[in-house]
mmCIF file of C-alpha atoms in Angstrom:
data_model
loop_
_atom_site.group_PDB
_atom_site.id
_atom_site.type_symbol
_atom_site.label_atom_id
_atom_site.label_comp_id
_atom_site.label_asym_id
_atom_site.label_seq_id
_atom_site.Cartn_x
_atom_site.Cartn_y
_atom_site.Cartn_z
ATOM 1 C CA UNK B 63 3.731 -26.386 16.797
ATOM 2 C CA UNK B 64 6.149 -23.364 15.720
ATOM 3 C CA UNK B 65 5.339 -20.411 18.130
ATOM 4 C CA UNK B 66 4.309 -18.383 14.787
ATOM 5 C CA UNK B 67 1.620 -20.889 13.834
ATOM 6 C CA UNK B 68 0.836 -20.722 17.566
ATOM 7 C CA UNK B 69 0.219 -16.502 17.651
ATOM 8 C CA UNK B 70 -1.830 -16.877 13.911
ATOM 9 C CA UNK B 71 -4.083 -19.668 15.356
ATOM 10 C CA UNK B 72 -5.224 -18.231 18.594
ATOM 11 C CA UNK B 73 -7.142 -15.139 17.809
ATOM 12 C CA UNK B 74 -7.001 -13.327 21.469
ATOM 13 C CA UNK B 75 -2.615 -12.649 20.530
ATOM 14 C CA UNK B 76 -3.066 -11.860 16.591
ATOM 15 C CA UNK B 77 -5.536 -9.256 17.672
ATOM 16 C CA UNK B 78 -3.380 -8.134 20.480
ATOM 17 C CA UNK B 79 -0.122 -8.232 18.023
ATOM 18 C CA UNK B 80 -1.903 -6.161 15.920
ATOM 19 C CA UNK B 81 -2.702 -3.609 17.979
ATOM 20 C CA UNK B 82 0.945 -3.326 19.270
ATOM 21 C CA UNK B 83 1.325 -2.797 15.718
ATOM 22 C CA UNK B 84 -0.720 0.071 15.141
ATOM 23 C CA UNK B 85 1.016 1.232 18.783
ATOM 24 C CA UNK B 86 4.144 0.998 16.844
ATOM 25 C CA UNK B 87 3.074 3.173 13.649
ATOM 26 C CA UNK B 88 1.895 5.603 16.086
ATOM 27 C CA UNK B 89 5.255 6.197 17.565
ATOM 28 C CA UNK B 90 6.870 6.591 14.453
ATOM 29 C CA UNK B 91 4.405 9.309 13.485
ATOM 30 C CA UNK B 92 4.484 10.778 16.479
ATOM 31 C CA UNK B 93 8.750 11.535 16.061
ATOM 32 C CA UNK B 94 9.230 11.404 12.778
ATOM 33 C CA UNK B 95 9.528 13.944 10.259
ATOM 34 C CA UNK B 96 7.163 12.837 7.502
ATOM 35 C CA UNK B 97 6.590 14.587 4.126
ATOM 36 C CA UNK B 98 4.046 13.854 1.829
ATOM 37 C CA UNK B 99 4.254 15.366 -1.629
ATOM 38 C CA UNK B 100 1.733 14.637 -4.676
ATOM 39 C CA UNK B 101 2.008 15.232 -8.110
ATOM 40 C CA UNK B 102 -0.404 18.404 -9.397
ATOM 41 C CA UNK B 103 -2.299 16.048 -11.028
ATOM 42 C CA UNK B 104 -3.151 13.905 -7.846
ATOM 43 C CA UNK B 105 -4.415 16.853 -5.787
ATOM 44 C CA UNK B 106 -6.626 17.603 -9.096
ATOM 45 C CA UNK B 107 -8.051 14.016 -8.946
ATOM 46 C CA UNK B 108 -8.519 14.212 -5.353
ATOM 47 C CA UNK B 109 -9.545 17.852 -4.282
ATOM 48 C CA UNK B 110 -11.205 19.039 -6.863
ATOM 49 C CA UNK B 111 -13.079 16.129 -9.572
ATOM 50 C CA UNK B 112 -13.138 13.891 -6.873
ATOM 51 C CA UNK B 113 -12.196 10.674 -8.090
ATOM 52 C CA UNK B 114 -11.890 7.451 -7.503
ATOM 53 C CA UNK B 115 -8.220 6.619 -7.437
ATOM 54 C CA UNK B 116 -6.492 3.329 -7.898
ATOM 55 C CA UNK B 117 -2.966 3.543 -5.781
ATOM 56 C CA UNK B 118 -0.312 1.237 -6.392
ATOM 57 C CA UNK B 119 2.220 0.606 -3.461
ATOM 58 C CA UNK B 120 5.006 -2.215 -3.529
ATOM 59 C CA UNK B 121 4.523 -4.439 -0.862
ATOM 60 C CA UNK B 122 7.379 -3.814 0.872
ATOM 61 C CA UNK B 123 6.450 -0.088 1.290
ATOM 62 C CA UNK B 124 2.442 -1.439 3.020
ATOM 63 C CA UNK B 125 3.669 0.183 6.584
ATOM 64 C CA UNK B 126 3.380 3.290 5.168
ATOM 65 C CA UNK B 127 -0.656 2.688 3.960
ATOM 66 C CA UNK B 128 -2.004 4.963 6.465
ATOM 67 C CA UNK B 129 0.031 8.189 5.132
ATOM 68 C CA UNK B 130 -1.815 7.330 2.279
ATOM 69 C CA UNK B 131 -5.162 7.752 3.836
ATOM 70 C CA UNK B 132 -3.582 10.844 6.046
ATOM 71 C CA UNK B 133 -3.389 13.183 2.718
ATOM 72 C CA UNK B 134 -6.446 11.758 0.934
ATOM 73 C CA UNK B 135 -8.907 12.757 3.581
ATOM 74 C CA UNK B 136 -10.971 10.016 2.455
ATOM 75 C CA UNK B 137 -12.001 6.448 2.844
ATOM 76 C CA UNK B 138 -9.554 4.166 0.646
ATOM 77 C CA UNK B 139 -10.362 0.484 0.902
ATOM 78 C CA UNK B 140 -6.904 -1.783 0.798
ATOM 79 C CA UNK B 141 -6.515 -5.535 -0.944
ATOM 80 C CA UNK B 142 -5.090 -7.781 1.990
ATOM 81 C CA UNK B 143 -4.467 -11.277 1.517
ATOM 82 C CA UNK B 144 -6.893 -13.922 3.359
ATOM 83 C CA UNK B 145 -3.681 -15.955 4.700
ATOM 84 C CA UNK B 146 -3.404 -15.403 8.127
ATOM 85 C CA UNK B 147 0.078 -13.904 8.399
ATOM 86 C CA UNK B 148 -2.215 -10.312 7.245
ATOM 87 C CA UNK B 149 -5.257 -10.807 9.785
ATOM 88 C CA UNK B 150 -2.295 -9.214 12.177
ATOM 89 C CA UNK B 151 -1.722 -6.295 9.766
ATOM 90 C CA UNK B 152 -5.782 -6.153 9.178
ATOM 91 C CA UNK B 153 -6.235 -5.036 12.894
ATOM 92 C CA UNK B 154 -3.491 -2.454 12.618
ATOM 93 C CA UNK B 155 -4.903 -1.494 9.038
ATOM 94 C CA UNK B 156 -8.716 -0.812 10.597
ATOM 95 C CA UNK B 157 -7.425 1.086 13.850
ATOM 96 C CA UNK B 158 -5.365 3.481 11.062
ATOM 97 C CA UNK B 159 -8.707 4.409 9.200
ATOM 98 C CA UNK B 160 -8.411 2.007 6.141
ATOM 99 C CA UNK B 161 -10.979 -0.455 5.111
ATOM 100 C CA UNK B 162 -9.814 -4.150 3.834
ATOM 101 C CA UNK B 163 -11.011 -6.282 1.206
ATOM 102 C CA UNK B 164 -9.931 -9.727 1.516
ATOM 103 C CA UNK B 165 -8.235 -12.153 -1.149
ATOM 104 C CA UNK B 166 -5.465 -12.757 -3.364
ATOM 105 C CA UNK B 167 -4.409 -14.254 -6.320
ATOM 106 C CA UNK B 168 -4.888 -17.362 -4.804
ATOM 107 C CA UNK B 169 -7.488 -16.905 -2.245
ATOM 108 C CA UNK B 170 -10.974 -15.319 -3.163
ATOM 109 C CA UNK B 171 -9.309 -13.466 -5.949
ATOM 110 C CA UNK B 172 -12.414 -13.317 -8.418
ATOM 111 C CA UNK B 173 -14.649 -11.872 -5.391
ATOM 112 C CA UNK B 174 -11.992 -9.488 -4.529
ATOM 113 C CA UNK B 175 -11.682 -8.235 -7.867
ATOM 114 C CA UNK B 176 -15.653 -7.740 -8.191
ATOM 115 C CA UNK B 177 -15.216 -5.643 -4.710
ATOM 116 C CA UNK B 178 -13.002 -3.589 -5.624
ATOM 117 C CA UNK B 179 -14.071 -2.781 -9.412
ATOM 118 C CA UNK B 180 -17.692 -2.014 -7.194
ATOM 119 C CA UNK B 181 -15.686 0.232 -4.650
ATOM 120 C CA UNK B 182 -14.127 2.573 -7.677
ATOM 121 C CA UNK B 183 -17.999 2.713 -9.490
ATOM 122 C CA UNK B 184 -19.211 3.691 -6.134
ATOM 123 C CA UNK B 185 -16.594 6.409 -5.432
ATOM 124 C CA UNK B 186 -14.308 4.940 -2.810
ATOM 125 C CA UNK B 187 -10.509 5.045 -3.826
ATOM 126 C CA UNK B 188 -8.696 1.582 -3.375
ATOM 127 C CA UNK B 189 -4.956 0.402 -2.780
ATOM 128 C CA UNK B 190 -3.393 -2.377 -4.239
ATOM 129 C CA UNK B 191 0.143 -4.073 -3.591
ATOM 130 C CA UNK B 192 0.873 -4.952 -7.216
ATOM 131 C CA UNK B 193 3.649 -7.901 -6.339
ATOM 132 C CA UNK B 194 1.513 -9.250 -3.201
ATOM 133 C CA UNK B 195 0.849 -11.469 -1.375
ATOM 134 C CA UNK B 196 3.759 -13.464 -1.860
ATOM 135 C CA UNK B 197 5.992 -12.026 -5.144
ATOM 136 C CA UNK B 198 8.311 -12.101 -6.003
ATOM 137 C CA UNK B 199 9.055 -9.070 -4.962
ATOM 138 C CA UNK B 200 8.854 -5.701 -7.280
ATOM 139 C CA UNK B 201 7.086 -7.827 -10.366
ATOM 140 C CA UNK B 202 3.417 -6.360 -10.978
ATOM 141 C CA UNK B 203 0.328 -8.777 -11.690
ATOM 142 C CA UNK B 204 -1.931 -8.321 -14.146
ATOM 143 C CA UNK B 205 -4.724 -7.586 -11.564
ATOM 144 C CA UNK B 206 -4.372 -3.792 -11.201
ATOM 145 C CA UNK B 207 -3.923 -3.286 -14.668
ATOM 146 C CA UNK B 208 -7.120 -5.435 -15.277
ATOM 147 C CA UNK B 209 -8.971 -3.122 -12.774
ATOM 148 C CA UNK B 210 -7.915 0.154 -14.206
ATOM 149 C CA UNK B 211 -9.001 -1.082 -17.527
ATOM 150 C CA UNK B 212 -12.398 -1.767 -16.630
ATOM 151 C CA UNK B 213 -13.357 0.996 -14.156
ATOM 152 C CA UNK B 214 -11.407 3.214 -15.972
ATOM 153 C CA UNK B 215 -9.758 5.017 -13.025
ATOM 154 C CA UNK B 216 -6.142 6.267 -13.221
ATOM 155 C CA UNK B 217 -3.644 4.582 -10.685
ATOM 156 C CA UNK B 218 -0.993 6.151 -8.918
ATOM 157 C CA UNK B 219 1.859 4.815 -8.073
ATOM 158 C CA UNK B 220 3.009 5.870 -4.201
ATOM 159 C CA UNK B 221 6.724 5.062 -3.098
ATOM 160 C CA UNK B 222 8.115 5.681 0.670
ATOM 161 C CA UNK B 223 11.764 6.256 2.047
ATOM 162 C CA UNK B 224 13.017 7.420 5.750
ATOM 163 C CA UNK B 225 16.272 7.580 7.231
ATOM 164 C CA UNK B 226 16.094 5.531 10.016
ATOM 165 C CA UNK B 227 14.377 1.830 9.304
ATOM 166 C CA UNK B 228 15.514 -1.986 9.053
ATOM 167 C CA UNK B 229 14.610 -4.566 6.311
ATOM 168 C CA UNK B 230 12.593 -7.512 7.768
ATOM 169 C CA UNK B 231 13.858 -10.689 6.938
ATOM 170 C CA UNK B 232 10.602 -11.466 4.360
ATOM 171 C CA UNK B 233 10.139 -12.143 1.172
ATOM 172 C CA UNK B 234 9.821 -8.683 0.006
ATOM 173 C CA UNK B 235 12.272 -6.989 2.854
ATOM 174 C CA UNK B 236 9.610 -5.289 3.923
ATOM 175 C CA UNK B 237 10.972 -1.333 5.139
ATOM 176 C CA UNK B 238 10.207 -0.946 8.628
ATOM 177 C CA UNK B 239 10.421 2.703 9.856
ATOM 178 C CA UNK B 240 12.636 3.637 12.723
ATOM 179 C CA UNK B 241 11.576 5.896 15.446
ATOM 180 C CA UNK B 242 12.962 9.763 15.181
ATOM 181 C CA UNK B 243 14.270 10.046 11.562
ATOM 182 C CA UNK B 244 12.677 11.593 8.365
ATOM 183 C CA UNK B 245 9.790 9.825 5.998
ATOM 184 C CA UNK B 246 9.503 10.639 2.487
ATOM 185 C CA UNK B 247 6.049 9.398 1.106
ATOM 186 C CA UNK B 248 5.530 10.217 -2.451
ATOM 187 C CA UNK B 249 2.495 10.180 -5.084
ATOM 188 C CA UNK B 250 3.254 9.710 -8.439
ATOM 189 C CA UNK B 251 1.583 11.584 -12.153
ATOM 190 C CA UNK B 252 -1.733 9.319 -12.519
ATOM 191 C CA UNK B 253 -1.347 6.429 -15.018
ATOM 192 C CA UNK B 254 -4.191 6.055 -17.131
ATOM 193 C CA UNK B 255 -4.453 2.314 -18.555
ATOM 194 C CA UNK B 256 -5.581 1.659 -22.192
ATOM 195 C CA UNK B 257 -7.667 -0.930 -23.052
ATOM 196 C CA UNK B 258 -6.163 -0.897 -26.656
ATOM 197 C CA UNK B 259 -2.878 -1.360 -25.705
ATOM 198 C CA UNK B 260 -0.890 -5.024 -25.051
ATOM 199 C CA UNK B 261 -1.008 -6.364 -21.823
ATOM 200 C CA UNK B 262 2.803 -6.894 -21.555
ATOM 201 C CA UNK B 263 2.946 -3.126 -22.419
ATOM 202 C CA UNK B 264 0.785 -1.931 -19.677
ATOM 203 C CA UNK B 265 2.734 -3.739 -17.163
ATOM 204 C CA UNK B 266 6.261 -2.474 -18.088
ATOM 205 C CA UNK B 267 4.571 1.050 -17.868
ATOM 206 C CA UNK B 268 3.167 0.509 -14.571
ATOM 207 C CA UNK B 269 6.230 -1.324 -13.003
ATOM 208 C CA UNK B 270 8.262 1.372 -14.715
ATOM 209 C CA UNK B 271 6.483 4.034 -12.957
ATOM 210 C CA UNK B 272 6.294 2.491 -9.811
ATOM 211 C CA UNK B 273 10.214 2.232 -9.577
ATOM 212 C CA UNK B 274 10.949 5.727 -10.666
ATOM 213 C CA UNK B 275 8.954 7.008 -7.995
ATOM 214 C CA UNK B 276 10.717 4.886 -5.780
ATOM 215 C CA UNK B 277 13.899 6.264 -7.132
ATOM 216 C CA UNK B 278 12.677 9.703 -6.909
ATOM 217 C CA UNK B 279 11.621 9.232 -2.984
ATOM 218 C CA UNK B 280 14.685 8.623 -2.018
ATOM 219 C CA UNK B 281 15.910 11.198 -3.650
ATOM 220 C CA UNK B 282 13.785 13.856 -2.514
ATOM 221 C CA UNK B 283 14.660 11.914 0.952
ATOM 222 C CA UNK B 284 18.151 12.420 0.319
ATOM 223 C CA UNK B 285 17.311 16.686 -0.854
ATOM 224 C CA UNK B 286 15.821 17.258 2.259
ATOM 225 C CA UNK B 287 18.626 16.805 4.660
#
C-alpha cells in the first residue's frame, strides 16, 4: 500500500500530520509580515450591519483561511471536501478557529449546500473554494453562485500573495508560505448575485472578480517592498 494511503487510513498520523500542520501556519505567522486590507465595503458588512458574508477563496490560496477568520473576529464555517486527503487539513482548520462543513460536489453535496444556506440564515459567515475539491483549477462552480442567490448574502472574493513560498506539486499548485517574508491577504468589493440574471453571467462576474483581486494582491505585495 502507497505510504500516502497508509498516513490517510490510520487515523493516530492524519491527526498528528495535521497538527504539524497547524505547527507550520503558526511559524509563518509568527515571522512573517502579514497585511490584511478590506475593501470599505467589507468592514461595513462586517463591523457595523453585521452580516453574514459568503467569501470566495481559490483553492490554491486555502493556507491562508485562518487570516480570514483573524480580521473577521467571528466564527466563519469553511466547505471541506469528505475525501480523506482534507481530514489532514480539517485538524489544522479546527485548531486555527474555523468550523468545517463536510462535502463536495461529489460527496454529500446536497447536505452541504442545505448547511451552509442554514449557516448564512442563522448569521454565521461561510467560505467556499469555488474550483474545489478537485478543479480544475481557477474555474468557479455553480455552487456559490447558487448559494448567494438564495440566501441573498454578498460574497467576497479574498486573494493571498507573499514573497517567500513554493507551489506544491497538486492539482491546483497550491501556494505554500515560506517562513520570514511578507503576506498580502486581500478582501475584495462584495458581489451581490442576481437572481434575474443568466447563470453563465454570474459566473464570469464572480471568476472575474476573483482574479482581479488576485492580480491586485500581488500587486499591493509588490507596493509594499
Amino acid at each position: 500500500m502507497p505510504k500516502k494511503r497508509q498516513l490517510l487510513n490510520n487515523p493516530f498520523l492524519a491527526t498528528l500530520t495535521g497538527i504539524l500542520l497547524n505547527c507550520y501556519g503558526d511559524l509563518v505567522r509568527r515571522t512573517s509580515r502579514i497585511r490584511i486590507q478590506a475593501d470599505p465595503e467589507v468592514d461595513r458588512l462586517l463591523y457595523e450591519a453585521n452580516a453574514p458574508i459568503i467569501y470566495a477563496i481559490w483553492h490554491c490560496h486555502v493556507f491562508f483561511l485562518p487570516l480570514v477568520r483573524l480580521y473577521a473576529r467571528k466564527p466563519i464555517s469553511v466547505l471541506l471536501s469528505s475525501h480523506r486527503d482534507a481530514q489532514i487539513v480539517g485538524v489544522a482548520a479546527r485548531m486555527r478557529g474555523l468550523e468545517l462543513v463536510e462535502g463536495s460536489s461529489t460527496r454529500g453535496g446536497t447536505r452541504a449546500y442545505r448547511q451552509l444556506l442554514a449557516l448564512l440564515r442563522g448569521g454565521d459567515s461561510v467560505c467556499i473554494t469555488p474550483d474545489g475539491p478537485k478543479g480544475p483549477a481557477l474555474k468557479l462552480k455553480a455552487g456559490i453562485v447558487q448559494l448567494a442567490q438564495k440566501s441573498g448574502c454578498a460574497v467576497v472574493p479574498v486573494a493571498a500573495a507573499c514573497t517567500r513560498m513554493r507551489r506544491i506539486k497538486t492539482w491546483d499548485r497550491t501556494l505554500l508560505p515560506l517562513p520570514f517574508g511578507r503576506c498580502v491577504l486581500e478582501l475584495g468589493p462584495p458581489i451581490y448575485i442576481s437572481a434575474e440574471s443568466p447563470l453563465d453571467d454570474q459566473l464570469a462576474q464572480l471568476a472575474a472578480a476573483l482574479n482581479d483581486t488576485s492580480h491586485r494582491v500581488a500587486g499591493n505585495l509588490l507596493a509594499s517592498a
